[in-house]
Short mmCIF file of N, CA, C and O in Angstrom, two decimals:
data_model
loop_
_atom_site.label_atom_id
_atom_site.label_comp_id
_atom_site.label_asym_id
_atom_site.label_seq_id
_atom_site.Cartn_x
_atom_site.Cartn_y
_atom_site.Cartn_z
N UNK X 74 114.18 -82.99 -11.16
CA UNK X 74 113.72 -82.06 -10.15
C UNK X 74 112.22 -82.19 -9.96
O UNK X 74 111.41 -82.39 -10.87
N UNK X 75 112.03 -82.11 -9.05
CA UNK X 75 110.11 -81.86 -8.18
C UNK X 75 109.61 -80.71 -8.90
O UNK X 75 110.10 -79.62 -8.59
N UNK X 76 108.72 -80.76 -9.83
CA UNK X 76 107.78 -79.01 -10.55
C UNK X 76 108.05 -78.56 -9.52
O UNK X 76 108.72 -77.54 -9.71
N UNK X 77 107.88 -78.78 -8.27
CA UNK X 77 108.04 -77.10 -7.50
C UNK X 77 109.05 -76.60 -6.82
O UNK X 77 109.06 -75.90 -5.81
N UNK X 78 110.27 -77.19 -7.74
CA UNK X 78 111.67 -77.08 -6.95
C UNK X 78 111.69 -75.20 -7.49
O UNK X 78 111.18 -74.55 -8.40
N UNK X 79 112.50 -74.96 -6.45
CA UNK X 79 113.11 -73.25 -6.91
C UNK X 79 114.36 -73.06 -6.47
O UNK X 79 114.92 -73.83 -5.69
N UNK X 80 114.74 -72.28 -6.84
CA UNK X 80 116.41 -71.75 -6.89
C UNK X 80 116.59 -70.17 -6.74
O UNK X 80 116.39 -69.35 -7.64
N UNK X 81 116.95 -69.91 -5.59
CA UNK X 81 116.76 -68.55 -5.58
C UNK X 81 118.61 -68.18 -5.72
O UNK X 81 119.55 -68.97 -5.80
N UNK X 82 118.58 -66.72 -5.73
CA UNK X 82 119.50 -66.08 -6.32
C UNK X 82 120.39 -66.21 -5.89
O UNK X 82 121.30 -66.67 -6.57
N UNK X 83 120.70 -65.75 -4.03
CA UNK X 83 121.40 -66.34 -3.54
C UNK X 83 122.06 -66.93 -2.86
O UNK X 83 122.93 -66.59 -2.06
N UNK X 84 121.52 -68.23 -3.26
CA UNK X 84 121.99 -69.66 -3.11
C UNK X 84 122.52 -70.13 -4.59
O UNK X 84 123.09 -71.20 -4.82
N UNK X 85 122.22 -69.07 -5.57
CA UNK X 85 123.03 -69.27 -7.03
C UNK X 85 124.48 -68.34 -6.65
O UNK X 85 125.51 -68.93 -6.99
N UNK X 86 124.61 -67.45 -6.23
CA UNK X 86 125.57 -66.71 -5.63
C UNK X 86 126.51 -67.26 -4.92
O UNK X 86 127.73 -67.24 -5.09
N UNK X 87 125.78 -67.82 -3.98
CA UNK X 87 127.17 -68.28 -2.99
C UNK X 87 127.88 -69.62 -3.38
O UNK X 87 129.00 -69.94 -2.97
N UNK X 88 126.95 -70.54 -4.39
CA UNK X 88 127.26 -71.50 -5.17
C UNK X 88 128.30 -71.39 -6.30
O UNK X 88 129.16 -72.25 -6.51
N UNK X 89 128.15 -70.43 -6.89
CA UNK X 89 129.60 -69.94 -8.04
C UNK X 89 130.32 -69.14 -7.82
O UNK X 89 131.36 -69.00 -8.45
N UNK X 90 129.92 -68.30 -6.73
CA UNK X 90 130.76 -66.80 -6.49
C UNK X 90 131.39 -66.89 -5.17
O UNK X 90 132.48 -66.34 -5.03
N UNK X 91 130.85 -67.52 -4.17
CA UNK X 91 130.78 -67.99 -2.35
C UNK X 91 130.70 -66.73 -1.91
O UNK X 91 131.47 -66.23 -1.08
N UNK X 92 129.41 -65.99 -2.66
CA UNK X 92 128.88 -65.00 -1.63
C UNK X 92 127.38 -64.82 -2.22
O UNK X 92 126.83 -64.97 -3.31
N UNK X 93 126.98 -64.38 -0.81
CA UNK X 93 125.30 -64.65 -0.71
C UNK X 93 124.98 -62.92 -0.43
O UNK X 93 123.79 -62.61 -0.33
N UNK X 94 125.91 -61.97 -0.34
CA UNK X 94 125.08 -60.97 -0.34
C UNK X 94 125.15 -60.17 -1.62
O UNK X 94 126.34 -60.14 -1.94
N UNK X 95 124.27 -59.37 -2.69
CA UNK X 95 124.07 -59.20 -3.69
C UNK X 95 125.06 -58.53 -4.02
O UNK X 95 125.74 -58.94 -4.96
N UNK X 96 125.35 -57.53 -3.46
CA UNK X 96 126.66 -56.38 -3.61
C UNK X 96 128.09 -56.95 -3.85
O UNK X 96 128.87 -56.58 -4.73
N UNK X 97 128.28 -57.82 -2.99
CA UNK X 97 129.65 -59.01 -2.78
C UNK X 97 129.79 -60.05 -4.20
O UNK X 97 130.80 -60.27 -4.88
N UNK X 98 128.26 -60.63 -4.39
CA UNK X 98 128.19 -61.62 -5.37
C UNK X 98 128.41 -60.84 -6.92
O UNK X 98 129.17 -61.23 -7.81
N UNK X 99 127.50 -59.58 -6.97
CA UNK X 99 128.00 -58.74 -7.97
C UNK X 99 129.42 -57.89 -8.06
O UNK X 99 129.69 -57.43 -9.17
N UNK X 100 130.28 -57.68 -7.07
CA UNK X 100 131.55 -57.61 -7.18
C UNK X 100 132.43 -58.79 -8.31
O UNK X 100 132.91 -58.63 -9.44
N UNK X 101 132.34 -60.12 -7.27
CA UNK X 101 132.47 -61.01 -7.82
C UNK X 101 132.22 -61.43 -9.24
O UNK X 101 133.16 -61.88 -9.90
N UNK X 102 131.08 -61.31 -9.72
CA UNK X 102 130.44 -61.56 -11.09
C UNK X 102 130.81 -60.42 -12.16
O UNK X 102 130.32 -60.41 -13.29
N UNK X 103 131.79 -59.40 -11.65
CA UNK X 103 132.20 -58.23 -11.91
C UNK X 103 131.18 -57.54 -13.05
O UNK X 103 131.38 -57.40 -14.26
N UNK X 104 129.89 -57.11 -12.15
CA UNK X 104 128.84 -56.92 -12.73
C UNK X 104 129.10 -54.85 -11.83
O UNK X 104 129.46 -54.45 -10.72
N UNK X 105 128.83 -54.46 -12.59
CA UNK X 105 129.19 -53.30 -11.60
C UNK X 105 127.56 -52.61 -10.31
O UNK X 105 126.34 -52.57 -10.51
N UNK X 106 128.19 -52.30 -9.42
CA UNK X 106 126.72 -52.00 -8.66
C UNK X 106 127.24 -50.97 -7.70
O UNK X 106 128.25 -51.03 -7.01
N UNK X 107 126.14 -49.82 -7.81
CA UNK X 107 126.22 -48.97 -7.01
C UNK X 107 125.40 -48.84 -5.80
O UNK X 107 124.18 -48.83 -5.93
N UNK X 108 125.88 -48.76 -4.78
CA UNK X 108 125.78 -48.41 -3.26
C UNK X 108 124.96 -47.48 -2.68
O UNK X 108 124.27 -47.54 -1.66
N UNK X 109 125.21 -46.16 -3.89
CA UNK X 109 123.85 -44.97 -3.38
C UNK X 109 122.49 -45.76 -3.82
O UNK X 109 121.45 -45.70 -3.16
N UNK X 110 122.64 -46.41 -4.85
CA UNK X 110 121.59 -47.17 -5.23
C UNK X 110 120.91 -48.39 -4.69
O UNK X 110 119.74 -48.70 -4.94
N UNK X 111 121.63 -48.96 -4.02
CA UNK X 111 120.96 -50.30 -3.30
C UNK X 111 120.16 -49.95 -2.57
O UNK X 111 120.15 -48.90 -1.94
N UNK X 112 119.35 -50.84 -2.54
CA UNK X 112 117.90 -51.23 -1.23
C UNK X 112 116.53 -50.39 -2.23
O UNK X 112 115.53 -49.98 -1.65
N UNK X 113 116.63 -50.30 -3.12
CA UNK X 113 115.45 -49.65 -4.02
C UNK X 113 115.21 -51.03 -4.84
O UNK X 113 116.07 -51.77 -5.30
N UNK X 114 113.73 -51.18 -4.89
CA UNK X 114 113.33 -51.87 -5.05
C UNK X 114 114.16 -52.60 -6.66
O UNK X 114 114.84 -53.60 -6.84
N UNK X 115 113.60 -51.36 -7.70
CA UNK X 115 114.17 -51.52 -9.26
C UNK X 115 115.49 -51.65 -9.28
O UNK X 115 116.00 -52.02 -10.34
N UNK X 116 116.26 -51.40 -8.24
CA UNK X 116 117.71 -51.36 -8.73
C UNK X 116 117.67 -52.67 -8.22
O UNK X 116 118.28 -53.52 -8.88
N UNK X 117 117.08 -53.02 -7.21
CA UNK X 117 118.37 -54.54 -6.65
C UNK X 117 117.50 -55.86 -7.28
O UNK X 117 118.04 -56.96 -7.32
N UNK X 118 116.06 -55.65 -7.78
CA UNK X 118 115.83 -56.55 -8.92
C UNK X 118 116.12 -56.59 -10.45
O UNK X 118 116.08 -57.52 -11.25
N UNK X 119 116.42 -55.28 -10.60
CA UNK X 119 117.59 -55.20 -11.69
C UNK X 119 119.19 -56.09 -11.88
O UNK X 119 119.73 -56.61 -12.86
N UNK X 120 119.56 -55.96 -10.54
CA UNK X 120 121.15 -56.40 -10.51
C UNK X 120 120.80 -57.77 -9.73
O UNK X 120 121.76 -58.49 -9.47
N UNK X 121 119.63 -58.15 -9.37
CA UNK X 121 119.49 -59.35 -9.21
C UNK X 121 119.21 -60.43 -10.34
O UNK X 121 119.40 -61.64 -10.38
N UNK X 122 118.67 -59.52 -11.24
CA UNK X 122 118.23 -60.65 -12.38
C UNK X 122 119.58 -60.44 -13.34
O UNK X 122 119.74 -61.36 -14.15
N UNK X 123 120.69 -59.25 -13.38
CA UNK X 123 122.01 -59.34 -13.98
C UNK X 123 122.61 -60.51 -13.58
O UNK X 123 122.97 -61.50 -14.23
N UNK X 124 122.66 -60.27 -12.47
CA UNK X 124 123.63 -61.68 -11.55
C UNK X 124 122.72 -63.06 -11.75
O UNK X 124 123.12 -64.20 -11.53
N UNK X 125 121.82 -62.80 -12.06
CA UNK X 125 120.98 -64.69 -12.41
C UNK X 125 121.48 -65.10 -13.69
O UNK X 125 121.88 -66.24 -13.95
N UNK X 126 121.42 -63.77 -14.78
CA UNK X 126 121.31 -64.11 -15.95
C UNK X 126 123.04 -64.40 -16.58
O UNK X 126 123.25 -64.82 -17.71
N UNK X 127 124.08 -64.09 -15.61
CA UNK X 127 125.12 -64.03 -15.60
C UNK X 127 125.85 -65.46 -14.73
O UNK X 127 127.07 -65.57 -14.74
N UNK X 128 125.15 -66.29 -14.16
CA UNK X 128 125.16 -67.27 -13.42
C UNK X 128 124.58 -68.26 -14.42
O UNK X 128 125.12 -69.36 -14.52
N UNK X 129 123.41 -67.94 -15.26
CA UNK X 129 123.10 -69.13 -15.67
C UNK X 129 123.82 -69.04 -17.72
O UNK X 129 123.63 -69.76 -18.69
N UNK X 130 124.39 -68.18 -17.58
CA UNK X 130 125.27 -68.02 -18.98
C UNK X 130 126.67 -68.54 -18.44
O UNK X 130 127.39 -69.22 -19.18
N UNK X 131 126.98 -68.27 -17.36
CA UNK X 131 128.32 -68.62 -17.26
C UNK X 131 128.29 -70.47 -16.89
O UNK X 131 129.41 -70.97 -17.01
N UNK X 132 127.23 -71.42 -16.50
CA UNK X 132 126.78 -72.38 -16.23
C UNK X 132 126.47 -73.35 -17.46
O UNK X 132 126.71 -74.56 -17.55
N UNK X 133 125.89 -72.49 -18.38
CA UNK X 133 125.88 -72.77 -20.22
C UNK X 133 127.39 -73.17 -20.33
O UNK X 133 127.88 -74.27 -20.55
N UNK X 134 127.92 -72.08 -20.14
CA UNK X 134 129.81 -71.91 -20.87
C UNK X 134 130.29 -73.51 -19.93
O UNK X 134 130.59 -74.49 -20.62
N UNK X 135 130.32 -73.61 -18.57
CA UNK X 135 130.78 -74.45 -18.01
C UNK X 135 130.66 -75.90 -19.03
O UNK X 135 131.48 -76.53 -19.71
N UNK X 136 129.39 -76.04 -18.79
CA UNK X 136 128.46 -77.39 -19.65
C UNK X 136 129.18 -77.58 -20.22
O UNK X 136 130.09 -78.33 -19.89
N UNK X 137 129.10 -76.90 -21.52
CA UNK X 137 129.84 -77.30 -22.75
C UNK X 137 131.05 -77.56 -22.99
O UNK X 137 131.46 -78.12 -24.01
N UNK X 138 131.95 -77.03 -21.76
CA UNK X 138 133.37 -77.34 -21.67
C UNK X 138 133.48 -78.54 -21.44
O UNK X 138 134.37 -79.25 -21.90
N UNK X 139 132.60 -78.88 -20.74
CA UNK X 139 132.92 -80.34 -20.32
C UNK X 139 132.27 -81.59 -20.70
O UNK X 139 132.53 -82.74 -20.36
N UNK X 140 131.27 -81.06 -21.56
CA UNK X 140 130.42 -81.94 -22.65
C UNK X 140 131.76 -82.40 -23.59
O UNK X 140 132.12 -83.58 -23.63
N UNK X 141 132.48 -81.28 -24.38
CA UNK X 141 133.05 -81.40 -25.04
C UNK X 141 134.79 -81.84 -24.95
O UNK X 141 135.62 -82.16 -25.80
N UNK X 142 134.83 -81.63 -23.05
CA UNK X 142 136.30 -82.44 -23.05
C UNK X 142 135.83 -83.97 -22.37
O UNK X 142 136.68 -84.86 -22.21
#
């Protein structure tokens, strides 16, 4: 990769989950998220960095499956 490559969230979303809006992708990631709560700043970088950190653990798990078959 180019140092200044980036990867934003989602385009990590719609890549493992095939959805790009946070609410949908966290359905998906069966991360739970509430609705009265969205569009505040702390909550949806909260459940944005759930859903990263849950994308790039579940991406670990992948690896190794297939390192090892």
């Amino acid at each position: 990769f180019h140092p200044f490559s980036s990867f934003d969230t989602v385009s990590l979303g719609g890549l493992v989950y095939g959805q790009t809006v946070l609410s949908r992708a966290c359905e998906a990631a069966n991360i739970d998220f509430d609705e009265n709560e969205a569009h505040s700043a702390r909550y949806d970088a909260e459940k944005t960095a759930e859903l990263f950190c849950t994308i790039v653990n579940k991406w670990k798990t992948l690896s190794r499956t297939e390192s090892i078959g």
